[in-house]
XYZ file of C-alpha atoms in Angstrom:
455
model
C 1.330 35.203 -72.552
C -1.147 36.764 -74.964
C -4.816 35.834 -75.221
C -4.325 33.936 -78.524
C -1.335 32.124 -76.986
C -3.494 30.899 -74.100
C -6.118 29.721 -76.600
C -3.482 27.894 -78.641
C -2.035 26.186 -75.569
C -5.510 24.962 -74.616
C -6.128 23.724 -78.172
C -2.878 21.761 -78.174
C -3.410 20.353 -74.686
C -6.836 18.984 -75.554
C -6.070 18.187 -79.202
C -9.026 20.212 -80.387
C -7.921 21.531 -83.783
C -5.507 20.764 -86.599
C -3.537 23.314 -88.533
C -4.749 21.825 -91.811
C -8.379 21.643 -90.649
C -11.373 23.822 -91.450
C -13.687 25.020 -88.688
C -16.928 26.891 -88.171
C -17.002 29.595 -85.500
C -20.373 30.305 -83.881
C -20.598 34.106 -84.074
C -23.311 35.994 -82.204
C -21.545 39.358 -82.316
C -21.067 39.409 -78.552
C -17.694 39.909 -76.905
C -16.950 36.221 -76.365
C -17.601 34.998 -79.908
C -15.857 38.021 -81.434
C -12.782 37.381 -79.269
C -12.761 33.724 -80.337
C -13.026 34.580 -84.022
C -10.294 37.221 -83.820
C -7.991 34.853 -81.910
C -8.442 31.928 -84.313
C -7.950 34.157 -87.355
C -4.850 35.631 -85.713
C -3.510 32.137 -85.022
C -3.852 31.277 -88.695
C -6.671 28.722 -88.521
C -8.879 28.351 -91.581
C -12.367 29.272 -90.403
C -15.811 30.409 -91.498
C -18.402 32.019 -89.239
C -22.026 31.026 -88.616
C -24.644 33.443 -87.256
C -28.199 32.742 -86.091
C -30.886 35.432 -86.069
C -33.591 34.162 -83.731
C -35.864 37.186 -84.335
C -36.448 37.600 -80.628
C -35.211 41.166 -80.064
C -36.509 43.045 -83.088
C -34.104 45.699 -84.356
C -31.429 44.520 -81.923
C -31.313 41.090 -83.600
C -30.930 42.709 -87.023
C -28.220 44.983 -85.640
C -26.265 41.931 -84.441
C -26.529 40.318 -87.865
C -25.283 43.440 -89.656
C -22.392 43.737 -87.207
C -21.353 40.131 -87.919
C -21.519 40.791 -91.657
C -19.275 43.842 -91.303
C -16.783 42.081 -89.024
C -16.438 39.051 -91.296
C -16.018 41.265 -94.343
C -13.209 43.129 -92.573
C -11.490 39.880 -91.558
C -12.013 38.194 -94.918
C -14.034 35.402 -93.302
C -17.037 33.758 -94.977
C -20.245 34.261 -92.976
C -23.153 31.800 -93.080
C -26.488 33.047 -91.729
C -29.792 31.515 -90.692
C -33.089 33.092 -89.604
C -35.507 31.330 -87.261
C -39.018 31.846 -85.961
C -37.939 30.786 -82.492
C -41.240 31.594 -80.803
C -43.205 29.401 -83.211
C -40.699 26.561 -82.761
C -40.969 26.799 -78.972
C -44.774 26.720 -79.104
C -44.793 23.800 -81.546
C -42.456 21.688 -79.402
C -43.811 22.975 -76.057
C -40.378 24.048 -74.795
C -38.906 27.277 -73.458
C -37.586 30.014 -75.731
C -34.069 29.358 -74.409
C -34.308 25.643 -75.203
C -35.805 26.362 -78.615
C -32.954 28.727 -79.489
C -30.428 26.129 -78.358
C -32.028 23.361 -80.438
C -32.210 25.568 -83.519
C -28.668 26.870 -83.084
C -26.945 23.524 -82.696
C -29.142 21.855 -85.293
C -28.149 24.519 -87.812
C -24.474 24.328 -86.878
C -24.416 20.550 -87.307
C -26.214 20.731 -90.648
C -23.942 23.527 -91.885
C -20.773 21.766 -90.723
C -21.685 18.714 -92.780
C -22.606 20.834 -95.796
C -19.328 22.796 -95.878
C -17.090 19.952 -94.720
C -16.063 21.558 -91.431
C -13.945 19.513 -89.027
C -15.555 21.088 -85.977
C -17.792 23.824 -84.603
C -15.996 26.272 -82.303
C -18.148 27.922 -79.637
C -17.061 30.675 -77.261
C -17.824 29.154 -73.862
C -15.168 30.383 -71.432
C -14.147 29.706 -67.856
C -16.894 31.912 -66.383
C -19.507 29.986 -68.376
C -17.974 26.781 -67.054
C -18.227 27.973 -63.452
C -21.842 29.049 -63.981
C -22.680 25.691 -65.563
C -21.209 23.709 -62.669
C -22.964 25.854 -60.059
C -26.252 25.547 -61.951
C -25.812 21.778 -62.011
C -25.256 21.834 -58.250
C -28.386 23.912 -57.684
C -30.464 21.564 -59.832
C -28.890 18.433 -58.359
C -26.102 16.601 -60.112
C -23.614 13.770 -59.972
C -20.081 13.208 -61.155
C -20.859 14.184 -64.741
C -22.481 17.454 -63.766
C -19.439 18.441 -61.715
C -17.285 17.974 -64.821
C -19.059 20.837 -66.539
C -18.704 21.380 -70.267
C -16.115 19.277 -72.017
C -13.518 20.838 -74.324
C -14.827 18.537 -77.052
C -18.349 17.193 -77.365
C -18.771 15.509 -80.727
C -18.237 18.195 -83.364
C -18.546 21.001 -80.826
C -15.203 22.457 -79.686
C -14.633 24.888 -76.805
C -11.167 26.467 -77.221
C -11.908 29.246 -74.697
C -12.583 27.178 -71.577
C -9.143 28.124 -70.286
C -9.768 31.892 -70.320
C -12.115 34.177 -68.411
C -14.704 36.651 -69.648
C -12.494 39.442 -68.352
C -9.527 38.194 -70.385
C -11.644 38.058 -73.539
C -12.838 41.622 -73.062
C -9.303 42.836 -72.293
C -8.158 41.243 -75.555
C -10.838 43.111 -77.489
C -9.923 46.357 -75.732
C -6.305 45.802 -76.742
C -7.367 45.335 -80.374
C -9.810 48.223 -80.276
C -12.402 45.729 -81.495
C -16.076 46.594 -81.076
C -18.775 44.049 -80.228
C -22.506 44.071 -79.582
C -24.261 43.703 -76.238
C -27.322 41.492 -75.829
C -29.603 43.459 -73.520
C -31.106 40.238 -72.126
C -27.728 39.425 -70.565
C -28.220 42.430 -68.305
C -31.621 41.238 -67.093
C -32.060 38.814 -64.198
C -35.003 36.706 -65.365
C -33.034 33.692 -66.524
C -31.518 31.466 -63.849
C -28.039 31.701 -65.353
C -28.143 35.487 -65.395
C -29.290 35.553 -61.773
C -26.329 33.388 -60.898
C -23.971 35.596 -62.905
C -25.206 38.957 -61.679
C -26.338 38.184 -58.132
C -24.895 34.942 -56.730
C -21.324 34.949 -58.033
C -20.586 38.488 -56.796
C -21.606 37.335 -53.302
C -19.348 34.282 -53.537
C -16.470 36.487 -54.670
C -16.899 38.526 -51.497
C -16.224 35.314 -49.559
C -13.313 34.306 -51.795
C -12.196 36.497 -54.713
C -10.667 33.426 -56.382
C -13.916 31.427 -56.363
C -14.133 31.218 -60.171
C -10.561 30.007 -60.540
C -11.080 27.478 -57.746
C -14.323 26.103 -59.187
C -12.732 25.845 -62.639
C -9.757 23.979 -61.163
C -12.064 21.650 -59.256
C -13.962 20.961 -62.480
C -10.714 20.032 -64.255
C -9.771 17.683 -61.406
C -13.193 16.039 -61.364
C -13.099 15.628 -65.142
C -9.766 13.808 -64.956
C -11.040 11.578 -62.143
C -14.221 11.060 -64.136
C -12.237 9.633 -67.039
C -10.888 6.921 -64.752
C -14.322 6.165 -63.292
C -16.005 6.102 -66.701
C -13.338 3.811 -68.142
C -13.735 1.371 -65.247
C -17.520 1.574 -65.517
C -17.488 0.822 -69.248
C -15.316 -2.217 -68.600
C -17.652 -3.397 -65.842
C -20.727 -2.913 -68.026
C -19.090 -4.832 -70.849
C -18.346 -7.683 -68.430
C -21.973 -8.018 -67.277
C -23.360 -7.891 -70.817
C -24.661 -11.252 -72.004
C -24.553 -12.736 -75.483
C -28.350 -12.428 -75.573
C -28.092 -8.629 -75.478
C -29.205 -8.278 -71.862
C -27.355 -7.312 -68.687
C -26.890 -10.016 -66.042
C -28.613 -8.774 -62.890
C -26.633 -10.922 -60.450
C -23.389 -9.607 -61.923
C -24.761 -6.061 -61.719
C -25.419 -6.522 -57.992
C -21.801 -7.553 -57.449
C -20.349 -4.330 -58.879
C -18.947 -1.739 -56.421
C -21.768 0.659 -57.376
C -24.720 -0.988 -59.145
C -26.629 2.309 -59.246
C -23.781 4.101 -61.022
C -23.465 1.330 -63.607
C -27.231 1.317 -64.139
C -27.227 5.102 -64.477
C -24.500 4.854 -67.116
C -26.563 2.335 -69.067
C -29.929 4.051 -68.785
C -29.765 7.714 -67.793
C -28.897 9.004 -71.260
C -31.942 7.133 -72.517
C -34.213 9.264 -70.370
C -34.756 7.030 -67.330
C -34.853 8.908 -64.018
C -33.256 8.105 -60.688
C -36.514 6.884 -59.137
C -36.873 4.313 -61.919
C -33.276 3.162 -61.492
C -33.722 2.686 -57.746
C -36.920 0.732 -58.340
C -35.128 -1.555 -60.795
C -32.538 -2.381 -58.149
C -35.047 -2.827 -55.323
C -37.896 -4.696 -57.019
C -36.902 -7.651 -59.172
C -40.087 -8.802 -60.888
C -40.145 -11.020 -63.937
C -41.765 -9.090 -66.753
C -41.477 -5.705 -65.024
C -41.070 -2.836 -67.469
C -40.049 0.800 -67.173
C -40.455 3.331 -69.955
C -38.819 6.588 -70.952
C -39.905 8.599 -73.983
C -38.041 6.409 -76.448
C -36.864 3.306 -74.570
C -38.204 0.358 -72.578
C -36.242 -1.444 -69.858
C -37.478 -4.995 -69.256
C -36.699 -7.423 -66.427
C -36.735 -10.935 -67.830
C -35.659 -13.682 -65.419
C -32.018 -12.909 -64.598
C -31.535 -10.208 -67.213
C -32.285 -6.564 -67.895
C -32.980 -5.764 -71.541
C -33.208 -2.323 -73.110
C -35.103 -1.948 -76.388
C -36.469 0.959 -78.353
C -40.014 1.819 -77.374
C -41.218 2.061 -80.985
C -40.060 -1.532 -81.555
C -41.634 -2.691 -78.281
C -45.005 -1.146 -79.150
C -45.022 -1.749 -82.906
C -47.959 -3.942 -84.015
C -46.856 -6.920 -86.075
C -48.479 -7.655 -89.447
C -49.829 -10.837 -91.018
C -47.910 -12.419 -93.891
C -49.885 -14.548 -96.354
C -47.997 -17.479 -97.906
C -49.868 -18.813 -100.964
C -47.340 -21.476 -101.956
C -43.857 -22.784 -101.324
C -40.907 -20.411 -101.708
C -38.850 -17.983 -99.637
C -40.689 -15.260 -97.731
C -39.660 -12.282 -95.624
C -41.553 -11.392 -92.459
C -40.766 -7.724 -91.590
C -39.808 -8.187 -87.935
C -37.407 -10.183 -85.833
C -37.175 -11.077 -82.144
C -36.860 -8.240 -79.644
C -33.738 -9.834 -78.195
C -32.003 -8.931 -81.444
C -32.966 -5.302 -80.802
C -31.515 -5.061 -77.303
C -29.643 -1.786 -76.812
C -31.060 -0.295 -79.986
C -29.667 -2.630 -82.633
C -31.124 -2.378 -86.120
C -34.437 -4.107 -86.809
C -34.001 -7.480 -88.469
C -36.461 -9.422 -90.602
C -37.463 -13.075 -90.252
C -36.959 -15.120 -93.414
C -38.745 -18.418 -94.011
C -38.293 -21.058 -96.689
C -41.052 -23.524 -97.588
C -40.204 -26.610 -99.639
C -41.632 -30.054 -100.331
C -39.731 -33.308 -99.849
C -40.665 -36.912 -100.467
C -40.969 -38.994 -97.328
C -39.011 -42.052 -98.381
C -36.415 -44.364 -96.876
C -33.789 -41.606 -97.044
C -35.941 -38.932 -95.427
C -34.812 -37.720 -92.022
C -36.718 -35.388 -89.737
C -34.685 -32.307 -88.837
C -34.978 -31.945 -85.039
C -33.880 -28.288 -85.028
C -36.264 -25.799 -83.383
C -35.886 -23.584 -86.452
C -37.450 -26.229 -88.714
C -41.061 -27.427 -88.898
C -41.566 -30.895 -90.432
C -45.221 -31.143 -91.495
C -47.347 -33.613 -93.442
C -48.033 -31.676 -96.665
C -51.348 -33.463 -97.249
C -52.747 -32.188 -93.943
C -51.841 -28.515 -94.359
C -54.240 -26.345 -96.333
C -52.999 -23.219 -98.168
C -52.809 -20.286 -97.987
C -50.762 -20.162 -94.807
C -50.534 -17.067 -92.630
C -47.571 -16.042 -90.503
C -48.832 -13.788 -87.720
C -48.069 -12.762 -84.139
C -49.344 -14.907 -81.295
C -52.720 -13.777 -79.975
C -54.318 -14.129 -76.589
C -56.239 -17.403 -76.460
C -54.309 -19.136 -79.263
C -54.262 -22.907 -78.721
C -52.509 -25.810 -80.388
C -51.716 -29.472 -79.700
C -47.958 -29.574 -79.066
C -46.228 -32.549 -80.659
C -45.922 -35.238 -77.979
C -49.090 -34.190 -76.138
C -52.651 -35.449 -76.515
C -54.631 -32.368 -75.594
C -54.608 -28.773 -76.757
C -52.784 -26.169 -74.730
C -52.703 -22.392 -74.635
C -49.660 -21.356 -76.624
C -48.870 -18.712 -73.995
C -48.823 -21.392 -71.264
C -46.553 -23.555 -73.397
C -44.068 -20.684 -73.735
C -44.182 -19.969 -70.009
C -43.722 -23.643 -69.098
C -40.683 -23.820 -71.379
C -39.191 -20.664 -69.856
C -39.171 -18.759 -73.134
C -37.868 -15.230 -72.386
C -40.366 -12.380 -72.345
C -38.703 -10.579 -75.240
C -39.132 -13.673 -77.395
C -42.706 -14.251 -76.196
C -43.691 -10.681 -77.054
C -42.862 -11.282 -80.709
C -43.754 -14.952 -80.884
C -44.992 -15.909 -84.342
C -47.304 -18.713 -85.409
C -47.990 -20.325 -88.772
C -51.702 -20.832 -89.332
C -53.313 -22.732 -92.195
C -56.437 -21.822 -94.154
C -58.695 -23.603 -91.642
C -57.402 -21.369 -88.843
C -55.363 -24.104 -87.153
C -51.923 -23.278 -85.789
C -49.562 -25.747 -87.446
C -46.338 -24.345 -85.955
C -45.495 -22.256 -82.934
C -42.507 -20.778 -84.748
C -39.163 -21.773 -83.312
C -40.809 -23.858 -80.568
C -43.022 -26.840 -81.483
C -45.242 -28.056 -84.328
C -48.847 -29.083 -83.783
C -48.869 -32.879 -83.471
C -51.983 -33.181 -85.659
C -49.957 -31.962 -88.658
C -46.688 -33.734 -87.909
C -45.124 -36.286 -90.226
C -46.178 -39.834 -89.405
C -43.620 -42.434 -90.564
C -45.252 -45.038 -92.781
C -48.304 -42.857 -93.463
C -47.016 -39.503 -94.725
C -45.790 -39.436 -98.324
C -44.787 -35.796 -98.714
C -43.308 -33.377 -96.203
C -43.745 -29.622 -96.054
C -40.555 -28.226 -94.551
C -40.709 -24.688 -93.143
C -37.326 -23.372 -92.108
C -36.201 -20.154 -90.465
C -33.251 -18.815 -92.422
């Protein structure tokens, strides 16, 4: 079976590409990417190439670019190019040169794929790269996902060469008489991957010459088993998810592996293993854990996950000069659980005569106030420390925060609790909870009602 035939069999097996599709091929000029481009062109796929010049190796980088131009011209393939100041990007984002190049490369590929209408981005990772990736994951510490290595498909990124070795790719180029360029950094041993490739793997091959084939086969087996585990885990996570957006902690504890389910929910959001273990071991109401972009919150019997920017965002004041419909630019955090879109709070203010037909709406989303006792303008604002009001049905004032705690209002609701304050500075409504009794409608005395309703 020829090299292109092996590629085609892998493509069909994993349903990577369509005959009527259009694909970008990441082309560095090295042996692997050149072999991939030649194979896909030979198989009749409609492709264009994309090359990144990272300006890291001086004349050698320019040589690679010119080689790619010449190759694509010979093959009749369109070449898209991009130039990057990789060093400046790495310094700006405080990351390694390798990570900077990766970010720039894949960012450009994604942007280009959208611009040209490509159905996928083909990269030349092969079986040897897969073996190196899995071994690197082992060295760094990994779980089931790390043992699965690189997937044939990851979003738009396609890896048609995972079923062939580096040696097979080079033999294919030798057969074609096809030249390629050599990146001198691949022959150095500074990078961890190159140390593994040039020093560790040769030692392992002395123990077992088939080590690469065996590791690749193991990776395939683990990936297939992983599909079963991930499917079962997704079902379990769906079952413990509550209508309020949180995850039921008691149900989480009853799963075969609570830590694995929790890792599935949180690890991709940047939470580390130590945080996950602490969540399972220490159940404290109001406990929070933060990653760069997310906050996990324990609230009674639930675990909520909200975006950190929403959690930390200061809430504004909204002035209401008269009756009408108003939009407050924030909603409860419970509506944001698991990263849902931010929602606004809409309020309607209207006047009604208090006559024989008037009925007080008992809903928590409606405030029934004596219009003659409320002084405009009103202000809708977030609850502040020390805010007090006289809850309807009580004689004395009470801290609004204590009222919420006594009524077991969830933390995520308390954090964004709103109040309506009148021009004298009195809280007339703890929104969604209770009106202040001093401003409530008094049958037989009140003649006009101010109705504030959450829409």
